[in-house]
């Protein structure tokens, strides 16, 4: 089962891992609230433990 995290553009926070359905629900709510966000899914090339604020590019 794939797990997903959401990165909010306003606070640069990373959500805990969640199911696809949970991620879609959160993305829709953030969109309603006017918050830009990105979804990232875990696969064999990505390890959530590596993701933290120091690894987020803020260009």
PDB file of N, CA, C and O in Angstrom:
ATOM      1  N   UNK A   1       0.835  -1.186   0.000  1.00  0.00           N
ATOM      2  CA  UNK A   1       0.000   0.000   0.000  1.00  0.00           C
ATOM      3  C   UNK A   1       0.880   1.250   0.000  1.00  0.00           C
ATOM      4  O   UNK A   1       1.800   1.370   0.797  1.00  0.00           O
ATOM      5  N   UNK A   2       0.616   2.153  -0.913  1.00  0.00           N
ATOM      6  CA  UNK A   2       1.351   3.419  -0.941  1.00  0.00           C
ATOM      7  C   UNK A   2       0.890   4.304   0.194  1.00  0.00           C
ATOM      8  O   UNK A   2      -0.271   4.295   0.573  1.00  0.00           O
ATOM      9  N   UNK A   3       1.797   5.092   0.722  1.00  0.00           N
ATOM     10  CA  UNK A   3       1.490   6.067   1.760  1.00  0.00           C
ATOM     11  C   UNK A   3       1.857   7.432   1.196  1.00  0.00           C
ATOM     12  O   UNK A   3       2.801   7.564   0.430  1.00  0.00           O
ATOM     13  N   UNK A   4       1.132   8.443   1.602  1.00  0.00           N
ATOM     14  CA  UNK A   4       1.291   9.785   1.053  1.00  0.00           C
ATOM     15  C   UNK A   4       1.527  10.785   2.175  1.00  0.00           C
ATOM     16  O   UNK A   4       1.021  10.620   3.273  1.00  0.00           O
ATOM     17  N   UNK A   5       2.299  11.820   1.874  1.00  0.00           N
ATOM     18  CA  UNK A   5       2.452  12.956   2.785  1.00  0.00           C
ATOM     19  C   UNK A   5       2.083  14.210   2.011  1.00  0.00           C
ATOM     20  O   UNK A   5       2.190  14.257   0.788  1.00  0.00           O
ATOM     21  N   UNK A   6       1.643  15.233   2.737  1.00  0.00           N
ATOM     22  CA  UNK A   6       1.298  16.512   2.133  1.00  0.00           C
ATOM     23  C   UNK A   6       2.212  17.573   2.689  1.00  0.00           C
ATOM     24  O   UNK A   6       2.434  17.647   3.901  1.00  0.00           O
ATOM     25  N   UNK A   7       2.758  18.383   1.800  1.00  0.00           N
ATOM     26  CA  UNK A   7       3.616  19.500   2.187  1.00  0.00           C
ATOM     27  C   UNK A   7       2.837  20.782   1.936  1.00  0.00           C
ATOM     28  O   UNK A   7       2.429  21.054   0.813  1.00  0.00           O
ATOM     29  N   UNK A   8       2.606  21.537   3.004  1.00  0.00           N
ATOM     30  CA  UNK A   8       1.872  22.807   2.888  1.00  0.00           C
ATOM     31  C   UNK A   8       2.850  23.912   2.513  1.00  0.00           C
ATOM     32  O   UNK A   8       3.935  24.015   3.082  1.00  0.00           O
ATOM     33  N   UNK A   9       2.464  24.745   1.556  1.00  0.00           N
ATOM     34  CA  UNK A   9       3.350  25.825   1.121  1.00  0.00           C
ATOM     35  C   UNK A   9       3.376  26.981   2.111  1.00  0.00           C
ATOM     36  O   UNK A   9       4.362  27.708   2.186  1.00  0.00           O
ATOM     37  N   UNK A  10       2.311  27.152   2.901  1.00  0.00           N
ATOM     38  CA  UNK A  10       2.266  28.290   3.826  1.00  0.00           C
ATOM     39  C   UNK A  10       3.135  28.078   5.057  1.00  0.00           C
ATOM     40  O   UNK A  10       3.842  28.978   5.494  1.00  0.00           O
ATOM     41  N   UNK A  11       3.128  26.878   5.617  1.00  0.00           N
ATOM     42  CA  UNK A  11       3.890  26.615   6.841  1.00  0.00           C
ATOM     43  C   UNK A  11       5.112  25.736   6.593  1.00  0.00           C
ATOM     44  O   UNK A  11       5.888  25.499   7.507  1.00  0.00           O
ATOM     45  N   UNK A  12       5.249  25.235   5.383  1.00  0.00           N
ATOM     46  CA  UNK A  12       6.328  24.306   5.021  1.00  0.00           C
ATOM     47  C   UNK A  12       6.318  23.067   5.905  1.00  0.00           C
ATOM     48  O   UNK A  12       7.341  22.447   6.136  1.00  0.00           O
ATOM     49  N   UNK A  13       5.136  22.704   6.408  1.00  0.00           N
ATOM     50  CA  UNK A  13       5.029  21.535   7.277  1.00  0.00           C
ATOM     51  C   UNK A  13       4.739  20.289   6.450  1.00  0.00           C
ATOM     52  O   UNK A  13       4.181  20.357   5.357  1.00  0.00           O
ATOM     53  N   UNK A  14       5.133  19.149   7.001  1.00  0.00           N
ATOM     54  CA  UNK A  14       4.944  17.865   6.349  1.00  0.00           C
ATOM     55  C   UNK A  14       4.005  17.042   7.215  1.00  0.00           C
ATOM     56  O   UNK A  14       4.235  16.871   8.412  1.00  0.00           O
ATOM     57  N   UNK A  15       2.951  16.535   6.607  1.00  0.00           N
ATOM     58  CA  UNK A  15       1.966  15.744   7.346  1.00  0.00           C
ATOM     59  C   UNK A  15       2.517  14.358   7.661  1.00  0.00           C
ATOM     60  O   UNK A  15       3.470  13.900   7.030  1.00  0.00           O
ATOM     61  N   UNK A  16       1.884  13.674   8.597  1.00  0.00           N
ATOM     62  CA  UNK A  16       2.227  12.256   8.802  1.00  0.00           C
ATOM     63  C   UNK A  16       1.781  11.452   7.586  1.00  0.00           C
ATOM     64  O   UNK A  16       0.879  11.887   6.849  1.00  0.00           O
ATOM     65  N   UNK A  17       2.371  10.281   7.341  1.00  0.00           N
ATOM     66  CA  UNK A  17       1.949   9.434   6.226  1.00  0.00           C
ATOM     67  C   UNK A  17       0.481   9.044   6.355  1.00  0.00           C
ATOM     68  O   UNK A  17      -0.027   8.833   7.459  1.00  0.00           O
ATOM     69  N   UNK A  18      -0.210   8.987   5.216  1.00  0.00           N
ATOM     70  CA  UNK A  18      -1.636   8.668   5.208  1.00  0.00           C
ATOM     71  C   UNK A  18      -1.994   7.916   3.942  1.00  0.00           C
ATOM     72  O   UNK A  18      -1.204   7.834   3.000  1.00  0.00           O
ATOM     73  N   UNK A  19      -3.213   7.398   3.911  1.00  0.00           N
ATOM     74  CA  UNK A  19      -3.697   6.687   2.726  1.00  0.00           C
ATOM     75  C   UNK A  19      -4.017   7.686   1.612  1.00  0.00           C
ATOM     76  O   UNK A  19      -4.105   8.889   1.842  1.00  0.00           O
ATOM     77  N   UNK A  20      -4.226   7.159   0.421  1.00  0.00           N
ATOM     78  CA  UNK A  20      -4.555   7.997  -0.726  1.00  0.00           C
ATOM     79  C   UNK A  20      -5.866   8.748  -0.493  1.00  0.00           C
ATOM     80  O   UNK A  20      -5.962   9.939  -0.783  1.00  0.00           O
ATOM     81  N   UNK A  21      -6.854   8.067   0.060  1.00  0.00           N
ATOM     82  CA  UNK A  21      -8.150   8.694   0.304  1.00  0.00           C
ATOM     83  C   UNK A  21      -8.033   9.835   1.315  1.00  0.00           C
ATOM     84  O   UNK A  21      -8.639  10.896   1.139  1.00  0.00           O
ATOM     85  N   UNK A  22      -7.250   9.629   2.375  1.00  0.00           N
ATOM     86  CA  UNK A  22      -7.038  10.683   3.373  1.00  0.00           C
ATOM     87  C   UNK A  22      -6.332  11.878   2.749  1.00  0.00           C
ATOM     88  O   UNK A  22      -6.674  13.033   3.016  1.00  0.00           O
ATOM     89  N   UNK A  23      -5.328  11.605   1.904  1.00  0.00           N
ATOM     90  CA  UNK A  23      -4.559  12.674   1.263  1.00  0.00           C
ATOM     91  C   UNK A  23      -5.456  13.503   0.339  1.00  0.00           C
ATOM     92  O   UNK A  23      -5.386  14.734   0.344  1.00  0.00           O
ATOM     93  N   UNK A  24      -6.303  12.852  -0.426  1.00  0.00           N
ATOM     94  CA  UNK A  24      -7.212  13.566  -1.325  1.00  0.00           C
ATOM     95  C   UNK A  24      -8.162  14.453  -0.531  1.00  0.00           C
ATOM     96  O   UNK A  24      -8.398  15.611  -0.883  1.00  0.00           O
ATOM     97  N   UNK A  25      -8.690  13.927   0.554  1.00  0.00           N
ATOM     98  CA  UNK A  25      -9.599  14.693   1.400  1.00  0.00           C
ATOM     99  C   UNK A  25      -8.915  15.946   1.960  1.00  0.00           C
ATOM    100  O   UNK A  25      -9.466  17.037   1.927  1.00  0.00           O
ATOM    101  N   UNK A  26      -7.670  15.777   2.449  1.00  0.00           N
ATOM    102  CA  UNK A  26      -6.923  16.923   2.985  1.00  0.00           C
ATOM    103  C   UNK A  26      -6.609  17.941   1.894  1.00  0.00           C
ATOM    104  O   UNK A  26      -6.715  19.140   2.115  1.00  0.00           O
ATOM    105  N   UNK A  27      -6.190  17.476   0.724  1.00  0.00           N
ATOM    106  CA  UNK A  27      -5.874  18.386  -0.380  1.00  0.00           C
ATOM    107  C   UNK A  27      -7.091  19.220  -0.765  1.00  0.00           C
ATOM    108  O   UNK A  27      -6.981  20.422  -1.009  1.00  0.00           O
ATOM    109  N   UNK A  28      -8.246  18.584  -0.807  1.00  0.00           N
ATOM    110  CA  UNK A  28      -9.480  19.311  -1.140  1.00  0.00           C
ATOM    111  C   UNK A  28      -9.798  20.364  -0.083  1.00  0.00           C
ATOM    112  O   UNK A  28     -10.219  21.473  -0.404  1.00  0.00           O
ATOM    113  N   UNK A  29      -9.608  20.001   1.195  1.00  0.00           N
ATOM    114  CA  UNK A  29      -9.871  20.954   2.267  1.00  0.00           C
ATOM    115  C   UNK A  29      -8.888  22.125   2.195  1.00  0.00           C
ATOM    116  O   UNK A  29      -9.281  23.276   2.336  1.00  0.00           O
ATOM    117  N   UNK A  30      -7.606  21.836   1.972  1.00  0.00           N
ATOM    118  CA  UNK A  30      -6.614  22.908   1.851  1.00  0.00           C
ATOM    119  C   UNK A  30      -6.953  23.820   0.678  1.00  0.00           C
ATOM    120  O   UNK A  30      -6.818  25.037   0.770  1.00  0.00           O
ATOM    121  N   UNK A  31      -7.395  23.230  -0.427  1.00  0.00           N
ATOM    122  CA  UNK A  31      -7.768  24.027  -1.595  1.00  0.00           C
ATOM    123  C   UNK A  31      -8.940  24.954  -1.258  1.00  0.00           C
ATOM    124  O   UNK A  31      -8.929  26.133  -1.618  1.00  0.00           O
ATOM    125  N   UNK A  32      -9.934  24.455  -0.548  1.00  0.00           N
ATOM    126  CA  UNK A  32     -11.069  25.267  -0.120  1.00  0.00           C
ATOM    127  C   UNK A  32     -10.618  26.423   0.768  1.00  0.00           C
ATOM    128  O   UNK A  32     -11.152  27.519   0.704  1.00  0.00           O
ATOM    129  N   UNK A  33      -9.597  26.146   1.610  1.00  0.00           N
ATOM    130  CA  UNK A  33      -9.077  27.156   2.543  1.00  0.00           C
ATOM    131  C   UNK A  33      -8.065  28.098   1.882  1.00  0.00           C
ATOM    132  O   UNK A  33      -7.523  28.979   2.536  1.00  0.00           O
ATOM    133  N   UNK A  34      -7.779  27.869   0.579  1.00  0.00           N
ATOM    134  CA  UNK A  34      -6.841  28.720  -0.139  1.00  0.00           C
ATOM    135  C   UNK A  34      -5.381  28.439   0.173  1.00  0.00           C
ATOM    136  O   UNK A  34      -4.516  29.287  -0.019  1.00  0.00           O
ATOM    137  N   UNK A  35      -5.090  27.225   0.639  1.00  0.00           N
ATOM    138  CA  UNK A  35      -3.719  26.847   0.997  1.00  0.00           C
ATOM    139  C   UNK A  35      -3.135  25.991  -0.126  1.00  0.00           C
ATOM    140  O   UNK A  35      -3.706  24.953  -0.486  1.00  0.00           O
ATOM    141  N   UNK A  36      -2.010  26.416  -0.671  1.00  0.00           N
ATOM    142  CA  UNK A  36      -1.315  25.608  -1.675  1.00  0.00           C
ATOM    143  C   UNK A  36      -0.622  24.455  -0.964  1.00  0.00           C
ATOM    144  O   UNK A  36      -0.061  24.632   0.112  1.00  0.00           O
ATOM    145  N   UNK A  37      -0.667  23.285  -1.579  1.00  0.00           N
ATOM    146  CA  UNK A  37      -0.024  22.121  -0.975  1.00  0.00           C
ATOM    147  C   UNK A  37       0.423  21.163  -2.070  1.00  0.00           C
ATOM    148  O   UNK A  37      -0.026  21.233  -3.207  1.00  0.00           O
ATOM    149  N   UNK A  38       1.335  20.287  -1.698  1.00  0.00           N
ATOM    150  CA  UNK A  38       1.884  19.296  -2.607  1.00  0.00           C
ATOM    151  C   UNK A  38       1.738  17.936  -1.961  1.00  0.00           C
ATOM    152  O   UNK A  38       1.894  17.801  -0.759  1.00  0.00           O
ATOM    153  N   UNK A  39       1.480  16.918  -2.759  1.00  0.00           N
ATOM    154  CA  UNK A  39       1.397  15.559  -2.238  1.00  0.00           C
ATOM    155  C   UNK A  39       2.598  14.774  -2.761  1.00  0.00           C
ATOM    156  O   UNK A  39       3.024  14.939  -3.909  1.00  0.00           O
ATOM    157  N   UNK A  40       3.176  13.955  -1.885  1.00  0.00           N
ATOM    158  CA  UNK A  40       4.314  13.115  -2.237  1.00  0.00           C
ATOM    159  C   UNK A  40       3.969  11.707  -1.775  1.00  0.00           C
ATOM    160  O   UNK A  40       3.454  11.521  -0.670  1.00  0.00           O
ATOM    161  N   UNK A  41       4.241  10.715  -2.606  1.00  0.00           N
ATOM    162  CA  UNK A  41       3.963   9.350  -2.175  1.00  0.00           C
ATOM    163  C   UNK A  41       5.245   8.588  -1.963  1.00  0.00           C
ATOM    164  O   UNK A  41       6.266   8.866  -2.588  1.00  0.00           O
ATOM    165  N   UNK A  42       5.177   7.655  -1.046  1.00  0.00           N
ATOM    166  CA  UNK A  42       6.348   6.839  -0.723  1.00  0.00           C
ATOM    167  C   UNK A  42       6.422   5.677  -1.702  1.00  0.00           C
ATOM    168  O   UNK A  42       5.435   5.010  -1.978  1.00  0.00           O
ATOM    169  N   UNK A  43       7.610   5.471  -2.213  1.00  0.00           N
ATOM    170  CA  UNK A  43       7.862   4.302  -3.034  1.00  0.00           C
ATOM    171  C   UNK A  43       9.278   3.825  -2.726  1.00  0.00           C
ATOM    172  O   UNK A  43       9.907   4.309  -1.793  1.00  0.00           O
ATOM    173  N   UNK A  44       9.792   2.925  -3.500  1.00  0.00           N
ATOM    174  CA  UNK A  44      11.112   2.385  -3.177  1.00  0.00           C
ATOM    175  C   UNK A  44      12.240   3.401  -3.355  1.00  0.00           C
ATOM    176  O   UNK A  44      13.336   3.177  -2.887  1.00  0.00           O
ATOM    177  N   UNK A  45      11.961   4.540  -3.997  1.00  0.00           N
ATOM    178  CA  UNK A  45      12.980   5.558  -4.204  1.00  0.00           C
ATOM    179  C   UNK A  45      12.912   6.689  -3.185  1.00  0.00           C
ATOM    180  O   UNK A  45      13.762   7.556  -3.170  1.00  0.00           O
ATOM    181  N   UNK A  46      11.880   6.719  -2.370  1.00  0.00           N
ATOM    182  CA  UNK A  46      11.677   7.828  -1.445  1.00  0.00           C
ATOM    183  C   UNK A  46      11.463   7.295  -0.041  1.00  0.00           C
ATOM    184  O   UNK A  46      10.654   6.408   0.172  1.00  0.00           O
ATOM    185  N   UNK A  47      12.190   7.851   0.915  1.00  0.00           N
ATOM    186  CA  UNK A  47      12.052   7.454   2.305  1.00  0.00           C
ATOM    187  C   UNK A  47      11.567   8.657   3.094  1.00  0.00           C
ATOM    188  O   UNK A  47      12.220   9.697   3.108  1.00  0.00           O
ATOM    189  N   UNK A  48      10.417   8.564   3.745  1.00  0.00           N
ATOM    190  CA  UNK A  48       9.863   9.683   4.500  1.00  0.00           C
ATOM    191  C   UNK A  48      10.810  10.172   5.578  1.00  0.00           C
ATOM    192  O   UNK A  48      10.819  11.331   5.930  1.00  0.00           O
ATOM    193  N   UNK A  49      11.616   9.276   6.147  1.00  0.00           N
ATOM    194  CA  UNK A  49      12.526   9.683   7.208  1.00  0.00           C
ATOM    195  C   UNK A  49      13.529  10.719   6.707  1.00  0.00           C
ATOM    196  O   UNK A  49      14.062  11.500   7.475  1.00  0.00           O
ATOM    197  N   UNK A  50      13.782  10.735   5.402  1.00  0.00           N
ATOM    198  CA  UNK A  50      14.718  11.700   4.830  1.00  0.00           C
ATOM    199  C   UNK A  50      14.096  13.089   4.713  1.00  0.00           C
ATOM    200  O   UNK A  50      14.785  14.091   4.737  1.00  0.00           O
ATOM    201  N   UNK A  51      12.777  13.148   4.605  1.00  0.00           N
ATOM    202  CA  UNK A  51      12.091  14.431   4.440  1.00  0.00           C
ATOM    203  C   UNK A  51      12.009  15.176   5.765  1.00  0.00           C
ATOM    204  O   UNK A  51      11.488  14.668   6.732  1.00  0.00           O
ATOM    205  N   UNK A  52      12.547  16.351   5.783  1.00  0.00           N
ATOM    206  CA  UNK A  52      12.372  17.261   6.919  1.00  0.00           C
ATOM    207  C   UNK A  52      12.561  18.661   6.412  1.00  0.00           C
ATOM    208  O   UNK A  52      12.908  18.872   5.260  1.00  0.00           O
ATOM    209  N   UNK A  53      12.350  19.650   7.252  1.00  0.00           N
ATOM    210  CA  UNK A  53      12.392  21.037   6.784  1.00  0.00           C
ATOM    211  C   UNK A  53      13.725  21.411   6.144  1.00  0.00           C
ATOM    212  O   UNK A  53      13.758  22.191   5.215  1.00  0.00           O
ATOM    213  N   UNK A  54      14.825  20.849   6.612  1.00  0.00           N
ATOM    214  CA  UNK A  54      16.119  21.234   6.053  1.00  0.00           C
ATOM    215  C   UNK A  54      16.301  20.703   4.639  1.00  0.00           C
ATOM    216  O   UNK A  54      17.178  21.145   3.922  1.00  0.00           O
ATOM    217  N   UNK A  55      15.466  19.748   4.232  1.00  0.00           N
ATOM    218  CA  UNK A  55      15.582  19.176   2.882  1.00  0.00           C
ATOM    219  C   UNK A  55      14.554  19.734   1.912  1.00  0.00           C
ATOM    220  O   UNK A  55      14.496  19.307   0.777  1.00  0.00           O
ATOM    221  N   UNK A  56      13.742  20.686   2.341  1.00  0.00           N
ATOM    222  CA  UNK A  56      12.739  21.301   1.476  1.00  0.00           C
ATOM    223  C   UNK A  56      13.350  22.532   0.818  1.00  0.00           C
ATOM    224  O   UNK A  56      13.827  23.431   1.502  1.00  0.00           O
ATOM    225  N   UNK A  57      13.352  22.560  -0.498  1.00  0.00           N
ATOM    226  CA  UNK A  57      13.874  23.704  -1.222  1.00  0.00           C
ATOM    227  C   UNK A  57      12.870  24.832  -1.195  1.00  0.00           C
ATOM    228  O   UNK A  57      11.711  24.644  -1.520  1.00  0.00           O
ATOM    229  N   UNK A  58      13.303  25.977  -0.763  1.00  0.00           N
ATOM    230  CA  UNK A  58      12.427  27.140  -0.686  1.00  0.00           C
ATOM    231  C   UNK A  58      12.879  28.206  -1.678  1.00  0.00           C
ATOM    232  O   UNK A  58      13.278  29.290  -1.299  1.00  0.00           O
ATOM    233  N   UNK A  59      12.823  27.909  -2.981  1.00  0.00           N
ATOM    234  CA  UNK A  59      13.326  28.774  -4.022  1.00  0.00           C
ATOM    235  C   UNK A  59      12.566  29.944  -4.317  1.00  0.00           C
ATOM    236  O   UNK A  59      11.875  30.699  -3.981  1.00  0.00           O
TER     237      UNK A  59
END
